[in-house]
mmCIF file of C-alpha atoms in Angstrom:
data_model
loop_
_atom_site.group_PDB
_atom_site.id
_atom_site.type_symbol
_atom_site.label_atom_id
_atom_site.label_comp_id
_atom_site.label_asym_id
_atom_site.label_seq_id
_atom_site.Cartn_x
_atom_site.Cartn_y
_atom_site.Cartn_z
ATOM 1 C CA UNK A 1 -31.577 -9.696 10.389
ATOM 2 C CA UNK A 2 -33.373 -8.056 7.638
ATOM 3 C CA UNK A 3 -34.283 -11.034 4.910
ATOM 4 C CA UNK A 4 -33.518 -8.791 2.116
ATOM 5 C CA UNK A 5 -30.106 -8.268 3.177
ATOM 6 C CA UNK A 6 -29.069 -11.556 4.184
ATOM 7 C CA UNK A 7 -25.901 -12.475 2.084
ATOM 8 C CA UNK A 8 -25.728 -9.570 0.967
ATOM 9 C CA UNK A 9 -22.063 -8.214 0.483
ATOM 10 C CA UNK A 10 -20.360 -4.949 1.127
ATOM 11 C CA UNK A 11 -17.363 -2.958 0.419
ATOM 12 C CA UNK A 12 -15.690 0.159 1.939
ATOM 13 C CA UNK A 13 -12.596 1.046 1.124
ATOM 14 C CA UNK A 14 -10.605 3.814 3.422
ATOM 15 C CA UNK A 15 -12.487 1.665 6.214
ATOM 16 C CA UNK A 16 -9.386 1.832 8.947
ATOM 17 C CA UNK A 17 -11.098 4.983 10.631
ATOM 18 C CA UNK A 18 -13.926 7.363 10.282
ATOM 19 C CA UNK A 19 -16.617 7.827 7.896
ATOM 20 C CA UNK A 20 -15.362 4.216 6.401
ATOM 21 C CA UNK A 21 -14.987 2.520 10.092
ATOM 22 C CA UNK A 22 -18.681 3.940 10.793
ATOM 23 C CA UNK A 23 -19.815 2.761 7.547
ATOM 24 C CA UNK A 24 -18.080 -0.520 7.666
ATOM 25 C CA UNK A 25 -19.419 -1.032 11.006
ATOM 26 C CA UNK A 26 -23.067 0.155 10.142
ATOM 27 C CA UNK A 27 -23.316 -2.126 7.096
ATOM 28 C CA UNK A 28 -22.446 -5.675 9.513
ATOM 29 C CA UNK A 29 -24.565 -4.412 12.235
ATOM 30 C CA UNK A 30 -27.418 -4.949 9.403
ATOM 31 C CA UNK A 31 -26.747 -8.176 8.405
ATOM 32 C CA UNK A 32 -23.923 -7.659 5.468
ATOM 33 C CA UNK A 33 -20.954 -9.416 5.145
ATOM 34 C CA UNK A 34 -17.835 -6.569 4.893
ATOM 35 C CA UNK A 35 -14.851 -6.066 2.788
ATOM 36 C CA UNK A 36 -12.647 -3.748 4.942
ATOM 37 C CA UNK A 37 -10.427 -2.168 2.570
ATOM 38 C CA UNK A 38 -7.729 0.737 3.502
ATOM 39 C CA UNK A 39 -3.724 1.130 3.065
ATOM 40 C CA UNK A 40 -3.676 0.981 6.879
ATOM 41 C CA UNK A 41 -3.474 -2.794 7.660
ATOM 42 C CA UNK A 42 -3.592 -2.387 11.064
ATOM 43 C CA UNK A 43 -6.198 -0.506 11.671
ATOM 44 C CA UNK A 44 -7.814 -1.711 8.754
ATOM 45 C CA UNK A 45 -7.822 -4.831 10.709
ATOM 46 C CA UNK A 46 -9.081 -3.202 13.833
ATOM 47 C CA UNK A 47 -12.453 -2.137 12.092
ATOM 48 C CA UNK A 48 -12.640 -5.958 11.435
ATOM 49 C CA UNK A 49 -12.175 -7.146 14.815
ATOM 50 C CA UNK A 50 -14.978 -4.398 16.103
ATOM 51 C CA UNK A 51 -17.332 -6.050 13.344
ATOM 52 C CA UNK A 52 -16.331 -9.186 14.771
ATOM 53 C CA UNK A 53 -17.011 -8.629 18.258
ATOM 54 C CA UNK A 54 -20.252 -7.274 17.592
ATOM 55 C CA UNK A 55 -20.956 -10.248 15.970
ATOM 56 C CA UNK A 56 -21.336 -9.421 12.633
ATOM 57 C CA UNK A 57 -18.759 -11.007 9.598
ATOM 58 C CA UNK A 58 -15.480 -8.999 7.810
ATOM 59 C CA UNK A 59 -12.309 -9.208 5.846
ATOM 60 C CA UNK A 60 -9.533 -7.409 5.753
ATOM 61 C CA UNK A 61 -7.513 -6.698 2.226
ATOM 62 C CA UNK A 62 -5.292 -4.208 1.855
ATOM 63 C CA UNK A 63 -5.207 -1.778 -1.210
ATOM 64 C CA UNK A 64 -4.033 1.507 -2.978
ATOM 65 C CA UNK A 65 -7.165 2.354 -4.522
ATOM 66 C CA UNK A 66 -4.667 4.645 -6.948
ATOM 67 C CA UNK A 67 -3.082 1.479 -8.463
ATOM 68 C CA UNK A 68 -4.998 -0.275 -11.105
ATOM 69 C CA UNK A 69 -3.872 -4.069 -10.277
ATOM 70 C CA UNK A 70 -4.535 -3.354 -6.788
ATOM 71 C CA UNK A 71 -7.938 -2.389 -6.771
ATOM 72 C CA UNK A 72 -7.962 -5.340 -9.318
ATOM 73 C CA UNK A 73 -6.814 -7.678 -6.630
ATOM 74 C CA UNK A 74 -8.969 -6.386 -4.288
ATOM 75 C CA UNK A 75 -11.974 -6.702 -6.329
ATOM 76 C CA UNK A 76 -11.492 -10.256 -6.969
ATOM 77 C CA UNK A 77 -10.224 -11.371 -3.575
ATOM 78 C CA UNK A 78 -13.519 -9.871 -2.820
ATOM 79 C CA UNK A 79 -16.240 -12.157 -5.384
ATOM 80 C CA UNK A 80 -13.845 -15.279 -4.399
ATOM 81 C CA UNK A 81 -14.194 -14.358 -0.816
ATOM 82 C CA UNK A 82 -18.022 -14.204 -0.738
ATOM 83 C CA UNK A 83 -18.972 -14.930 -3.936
ATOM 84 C CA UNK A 84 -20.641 -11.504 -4.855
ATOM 85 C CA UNK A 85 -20.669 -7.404 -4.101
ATOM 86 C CA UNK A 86 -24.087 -5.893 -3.692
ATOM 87 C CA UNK A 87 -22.850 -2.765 -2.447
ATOM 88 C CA UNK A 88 -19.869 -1.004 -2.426
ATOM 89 C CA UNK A 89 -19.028 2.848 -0.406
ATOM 90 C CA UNK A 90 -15.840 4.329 -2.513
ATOM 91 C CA UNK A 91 -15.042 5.927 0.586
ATOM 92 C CA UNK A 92 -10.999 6.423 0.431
ATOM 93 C CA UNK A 93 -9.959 9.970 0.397
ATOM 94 C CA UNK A 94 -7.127 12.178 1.132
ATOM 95 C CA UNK A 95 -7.128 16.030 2.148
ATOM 96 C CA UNK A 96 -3.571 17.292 2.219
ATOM 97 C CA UNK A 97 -3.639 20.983 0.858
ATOM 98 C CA UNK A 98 -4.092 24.241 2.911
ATOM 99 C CA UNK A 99 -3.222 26.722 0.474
ATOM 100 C CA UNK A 100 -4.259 28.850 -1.935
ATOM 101 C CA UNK A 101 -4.248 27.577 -5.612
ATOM 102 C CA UNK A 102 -1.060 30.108 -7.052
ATOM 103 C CA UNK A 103 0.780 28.231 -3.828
ATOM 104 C CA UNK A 104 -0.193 24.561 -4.888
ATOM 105 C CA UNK A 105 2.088 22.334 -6.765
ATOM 106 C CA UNK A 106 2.312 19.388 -8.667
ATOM 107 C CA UNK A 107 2.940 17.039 -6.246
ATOM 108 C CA UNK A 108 0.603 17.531 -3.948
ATOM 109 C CA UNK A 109 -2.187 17.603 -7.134
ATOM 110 C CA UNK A 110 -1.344 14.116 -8.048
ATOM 111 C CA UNK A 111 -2.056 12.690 -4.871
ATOM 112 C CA UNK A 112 -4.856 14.087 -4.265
ATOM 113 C CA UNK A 113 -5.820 13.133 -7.821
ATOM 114 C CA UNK A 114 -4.861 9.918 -7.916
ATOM 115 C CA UNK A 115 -6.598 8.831 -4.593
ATOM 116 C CA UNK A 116 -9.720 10.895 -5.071
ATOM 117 C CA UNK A 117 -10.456 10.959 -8.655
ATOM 118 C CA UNK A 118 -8.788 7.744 -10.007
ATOM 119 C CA UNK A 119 -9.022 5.735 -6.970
ATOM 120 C CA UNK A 120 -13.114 5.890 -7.308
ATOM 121 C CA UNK A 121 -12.578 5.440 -10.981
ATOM 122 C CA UNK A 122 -10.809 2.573 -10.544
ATOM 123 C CA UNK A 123 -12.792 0.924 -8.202
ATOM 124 C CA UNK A 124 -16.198 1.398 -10.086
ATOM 125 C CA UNK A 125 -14.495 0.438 -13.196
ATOM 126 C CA UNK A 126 -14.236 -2.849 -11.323
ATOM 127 C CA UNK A 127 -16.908 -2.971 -9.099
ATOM 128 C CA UNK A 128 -19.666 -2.555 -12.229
ATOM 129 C CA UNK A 129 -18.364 -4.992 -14.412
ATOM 130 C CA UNK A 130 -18.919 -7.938 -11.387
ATOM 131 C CA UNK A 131 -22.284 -5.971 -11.059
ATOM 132 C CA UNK A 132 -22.891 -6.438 -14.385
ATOM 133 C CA UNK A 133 -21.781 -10.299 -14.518
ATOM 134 C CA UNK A 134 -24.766 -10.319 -11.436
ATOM 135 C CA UNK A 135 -27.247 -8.772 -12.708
ATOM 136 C CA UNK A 136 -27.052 -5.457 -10.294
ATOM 137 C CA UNK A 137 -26.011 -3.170 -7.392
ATOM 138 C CA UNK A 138 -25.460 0.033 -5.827
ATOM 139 C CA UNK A 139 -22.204 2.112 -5.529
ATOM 140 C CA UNK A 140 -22.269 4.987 -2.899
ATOM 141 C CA UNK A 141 -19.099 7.403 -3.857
ATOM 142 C CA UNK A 142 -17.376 9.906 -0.889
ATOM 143 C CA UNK A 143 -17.985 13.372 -2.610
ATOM 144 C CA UNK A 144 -17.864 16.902 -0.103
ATOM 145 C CA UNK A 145 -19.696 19.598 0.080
ATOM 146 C CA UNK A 146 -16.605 21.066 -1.517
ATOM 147 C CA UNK A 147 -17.545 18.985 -4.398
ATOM 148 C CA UNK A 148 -20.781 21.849 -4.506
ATOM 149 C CA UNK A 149 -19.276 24.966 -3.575
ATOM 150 C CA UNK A 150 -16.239 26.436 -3.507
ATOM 151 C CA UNK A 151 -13.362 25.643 -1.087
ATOM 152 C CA UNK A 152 -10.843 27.998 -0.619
ATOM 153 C CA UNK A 153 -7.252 27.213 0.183
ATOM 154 C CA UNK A 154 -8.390 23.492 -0.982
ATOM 155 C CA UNK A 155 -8.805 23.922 -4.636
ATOM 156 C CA UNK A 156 -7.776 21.041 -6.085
ATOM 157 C CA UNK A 157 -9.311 18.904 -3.016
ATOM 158 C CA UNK A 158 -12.707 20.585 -4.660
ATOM 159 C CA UNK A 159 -11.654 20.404 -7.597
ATOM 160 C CA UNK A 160 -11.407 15.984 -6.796
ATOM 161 C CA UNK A 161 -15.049 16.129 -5.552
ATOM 162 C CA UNK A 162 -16.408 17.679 -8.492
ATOM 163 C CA UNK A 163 -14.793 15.210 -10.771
ATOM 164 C CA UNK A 164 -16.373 12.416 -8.433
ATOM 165 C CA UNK A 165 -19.850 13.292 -8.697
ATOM 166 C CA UNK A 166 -19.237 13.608 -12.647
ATOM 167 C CA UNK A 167 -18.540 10.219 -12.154
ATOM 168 C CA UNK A 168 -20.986 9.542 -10.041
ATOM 169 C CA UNK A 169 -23.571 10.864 -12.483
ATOM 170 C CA UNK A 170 -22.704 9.734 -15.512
ATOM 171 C CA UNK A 171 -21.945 6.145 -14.443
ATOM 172 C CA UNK A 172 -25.673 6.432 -13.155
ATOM 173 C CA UNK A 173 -26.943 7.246 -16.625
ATOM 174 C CA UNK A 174 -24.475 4.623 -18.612
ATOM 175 C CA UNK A 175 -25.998 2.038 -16.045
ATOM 176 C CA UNK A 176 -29.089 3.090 -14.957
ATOM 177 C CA UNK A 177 -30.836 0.175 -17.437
ATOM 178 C CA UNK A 178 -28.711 -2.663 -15.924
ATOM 179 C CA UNK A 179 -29.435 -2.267 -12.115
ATOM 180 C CA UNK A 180 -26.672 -0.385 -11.052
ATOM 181 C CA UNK A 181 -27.296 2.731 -8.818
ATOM 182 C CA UNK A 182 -24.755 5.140 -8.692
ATOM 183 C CA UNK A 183 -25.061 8.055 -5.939
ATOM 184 C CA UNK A 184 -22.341 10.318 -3.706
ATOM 185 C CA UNK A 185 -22.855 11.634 -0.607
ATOM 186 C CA UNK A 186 -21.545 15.238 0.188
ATOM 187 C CA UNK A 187 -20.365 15.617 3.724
ATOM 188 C CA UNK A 188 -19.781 18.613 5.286
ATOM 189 C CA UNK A 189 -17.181 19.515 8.302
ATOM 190 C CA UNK A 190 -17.395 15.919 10.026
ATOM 191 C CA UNK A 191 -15.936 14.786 13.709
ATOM 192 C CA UNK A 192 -13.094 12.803 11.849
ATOM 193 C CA UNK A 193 -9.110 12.711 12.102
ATOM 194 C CA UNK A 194 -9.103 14.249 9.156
ATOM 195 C CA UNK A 195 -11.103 16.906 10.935
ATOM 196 C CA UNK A 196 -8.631 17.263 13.348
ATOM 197 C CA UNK A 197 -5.578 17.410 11.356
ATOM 198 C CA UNK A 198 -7.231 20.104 9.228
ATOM 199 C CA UNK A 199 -8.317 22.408 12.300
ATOM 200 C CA UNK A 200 -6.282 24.237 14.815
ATOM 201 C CA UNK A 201 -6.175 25.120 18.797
ATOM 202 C CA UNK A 202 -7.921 28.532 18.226
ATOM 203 C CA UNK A 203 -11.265 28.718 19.744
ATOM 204 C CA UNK A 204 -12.219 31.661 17.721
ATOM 205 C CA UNK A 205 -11.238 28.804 14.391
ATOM 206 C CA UNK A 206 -13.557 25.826 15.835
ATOM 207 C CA UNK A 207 -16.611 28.478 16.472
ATOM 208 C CA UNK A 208 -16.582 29.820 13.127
ATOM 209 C CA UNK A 209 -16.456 25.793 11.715
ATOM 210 C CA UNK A 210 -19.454 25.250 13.887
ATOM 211 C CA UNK A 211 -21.146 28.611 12.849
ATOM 212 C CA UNK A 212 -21.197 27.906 9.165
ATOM 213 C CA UNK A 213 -23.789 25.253 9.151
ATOM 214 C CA UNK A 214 -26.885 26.181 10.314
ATOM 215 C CA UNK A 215 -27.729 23.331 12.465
ATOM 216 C CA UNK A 216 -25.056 24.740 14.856
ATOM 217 C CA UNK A 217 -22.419 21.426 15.266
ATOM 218 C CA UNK A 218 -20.394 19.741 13.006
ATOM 219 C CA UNK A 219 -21.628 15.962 11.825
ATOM 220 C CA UNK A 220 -21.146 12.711 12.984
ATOM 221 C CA UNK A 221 -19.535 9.496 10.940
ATOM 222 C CA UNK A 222 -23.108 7.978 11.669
ATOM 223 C CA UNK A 223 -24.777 10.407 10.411
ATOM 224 C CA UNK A 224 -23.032 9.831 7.094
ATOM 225 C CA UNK A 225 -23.012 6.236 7.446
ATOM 226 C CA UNK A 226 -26.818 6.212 7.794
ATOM 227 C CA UNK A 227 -27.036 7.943 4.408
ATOM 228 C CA UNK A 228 -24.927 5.745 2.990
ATOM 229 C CA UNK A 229 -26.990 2.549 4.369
ATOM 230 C CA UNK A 230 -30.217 4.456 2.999
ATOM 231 C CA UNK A 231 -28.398 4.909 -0.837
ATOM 232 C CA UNK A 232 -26.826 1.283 -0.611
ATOM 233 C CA UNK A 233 -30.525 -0.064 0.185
ATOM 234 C CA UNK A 234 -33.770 -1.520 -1.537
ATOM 235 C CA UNK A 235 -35.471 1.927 -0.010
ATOM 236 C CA UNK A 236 -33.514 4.428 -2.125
ATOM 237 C CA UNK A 237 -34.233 2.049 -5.699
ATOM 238 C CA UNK A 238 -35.736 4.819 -7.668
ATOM 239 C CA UNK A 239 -32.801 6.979 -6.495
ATOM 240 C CA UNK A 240 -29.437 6.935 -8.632
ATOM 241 C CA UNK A 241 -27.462 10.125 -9.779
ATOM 242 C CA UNK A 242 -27.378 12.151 -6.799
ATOM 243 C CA UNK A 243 -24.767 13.813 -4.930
ATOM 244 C CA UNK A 244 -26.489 13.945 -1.493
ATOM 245 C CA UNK A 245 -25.781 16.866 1.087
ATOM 246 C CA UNK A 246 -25.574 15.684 4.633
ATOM 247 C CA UNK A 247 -24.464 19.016 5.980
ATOM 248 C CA UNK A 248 -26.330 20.923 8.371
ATOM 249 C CA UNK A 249 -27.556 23.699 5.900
ATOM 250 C CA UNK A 250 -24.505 24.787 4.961
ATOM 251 C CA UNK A 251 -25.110 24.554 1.284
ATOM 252 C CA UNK A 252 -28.824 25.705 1.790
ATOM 253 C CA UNK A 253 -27.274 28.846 2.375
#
């Protein structure tokens, strides 16, 4: 184990499955002690016994990161679990829209709002003040490359990850002088569930996915859990305000 980290503490929330599970998983495997955090308890609970077995240390506690006391809760079950939170991945995100903005409605804006916007408010409202109380840490947020460039038929899901890395940056600048880093990390098309909810059985579909980013394949969760490791560390700690592509090219082009 890496001196630096030891006793260090992590959190990822929408850990059940993943980008979260990989980053959950990534983060015990070098030496941190986990908050799992999802609205899934079960499987929520799965990513800790896979931590476990691998014999690194987790938690389980269930939240809504789009209700204030909850994330609340969770942030304090969290410092009177292990005492502290050196890192934490605002990772929980929902997706549900296919459809042009004229055809969106309300409904389906708050959710996404509420999860993706709020949620990560919430939780860095929470998360910096205990980083404050500490003296420090580092906050990794779950932006998109829709969050860059336009989406179409997903505007308010772009809309969401534009408003996170406004957060992301200006928390950066509010806390840049008290040891706080604040980045986001941008994922492109990634070999998730939500991957597979959003794509189809048509060939021709899943080639022109692949052809858009110029390394010629969709990601991996590792891949994005390794840039989250690298923003969460001592390496990255002249690095703070950045909303970090990990997408093949595609917005290089």
């Amino acid at each position: 184990m890496n001196e630096t980290i030891a006793g260090r503490v992590a959190l990822v929330t929408g850990a059940a499955n993943g980008i979260g599970r990989a980053t959950a998983l990534a983060f015990a495997s070098s030496g941190y002690k986990v908050v799992v955090s999802d609205i899934d308890s079960q499987a929520g609970q799965a990513t800790v016994a896979l931590i476990e077995a691998a014999g690194g240390e987790a938690v389980f506690i269930r939240c809504d990161v789009s209700c204030d006391a909850e994330v609340r809760r969770l942030i304090e079950q969290t410092v009177a679990t292990y005492g502290r939170l050196d890192c934490a991945f605002n990772n929980a995100g929902i997706e549900i829209e296919k459809c042009k903005l004229a055809d969106g409605n309300e409904e389906v804006f708050d959710a996404i709002m509420g999860v993706n916007v709020k949620g990560v408010w919430l939780c860095m409202k929470y998360q910096i003040a205990v980083m404050l109380a500490q003296g420090g840490g580092s906050i990794v947020n779950t932006a998109s490359v829709a969050g860059l460039i336009a989406a179409p038929k997903q505007s308010i899901y772009s809309a969401s990850k534009h408003a996170v890395i406004g957060l992301t940056k200006t928390a950066a600048v509010e806390y840049a002088r008290k040891n706080i880093r604040v980045n986001a990390v941008c994922p492109a098309v990634i070999d998730t569930e939500m991957y597979l909810r959003a794509s189809t059985d048509d060939p021709k579909h899943v080639a022109l996915v692949v052809a858009a980013h110029p390394i010629g394949r969709i990601g991996t969760v590792e891949e994005i859990a390794a840039a989250v490791l690298y923003l969460s560390g001592d390496s990255a700690g002249f690095t703070t305000g950045i909303a970090l592509p990990v997408d093949g090219g595609l917005t290089a082009l």
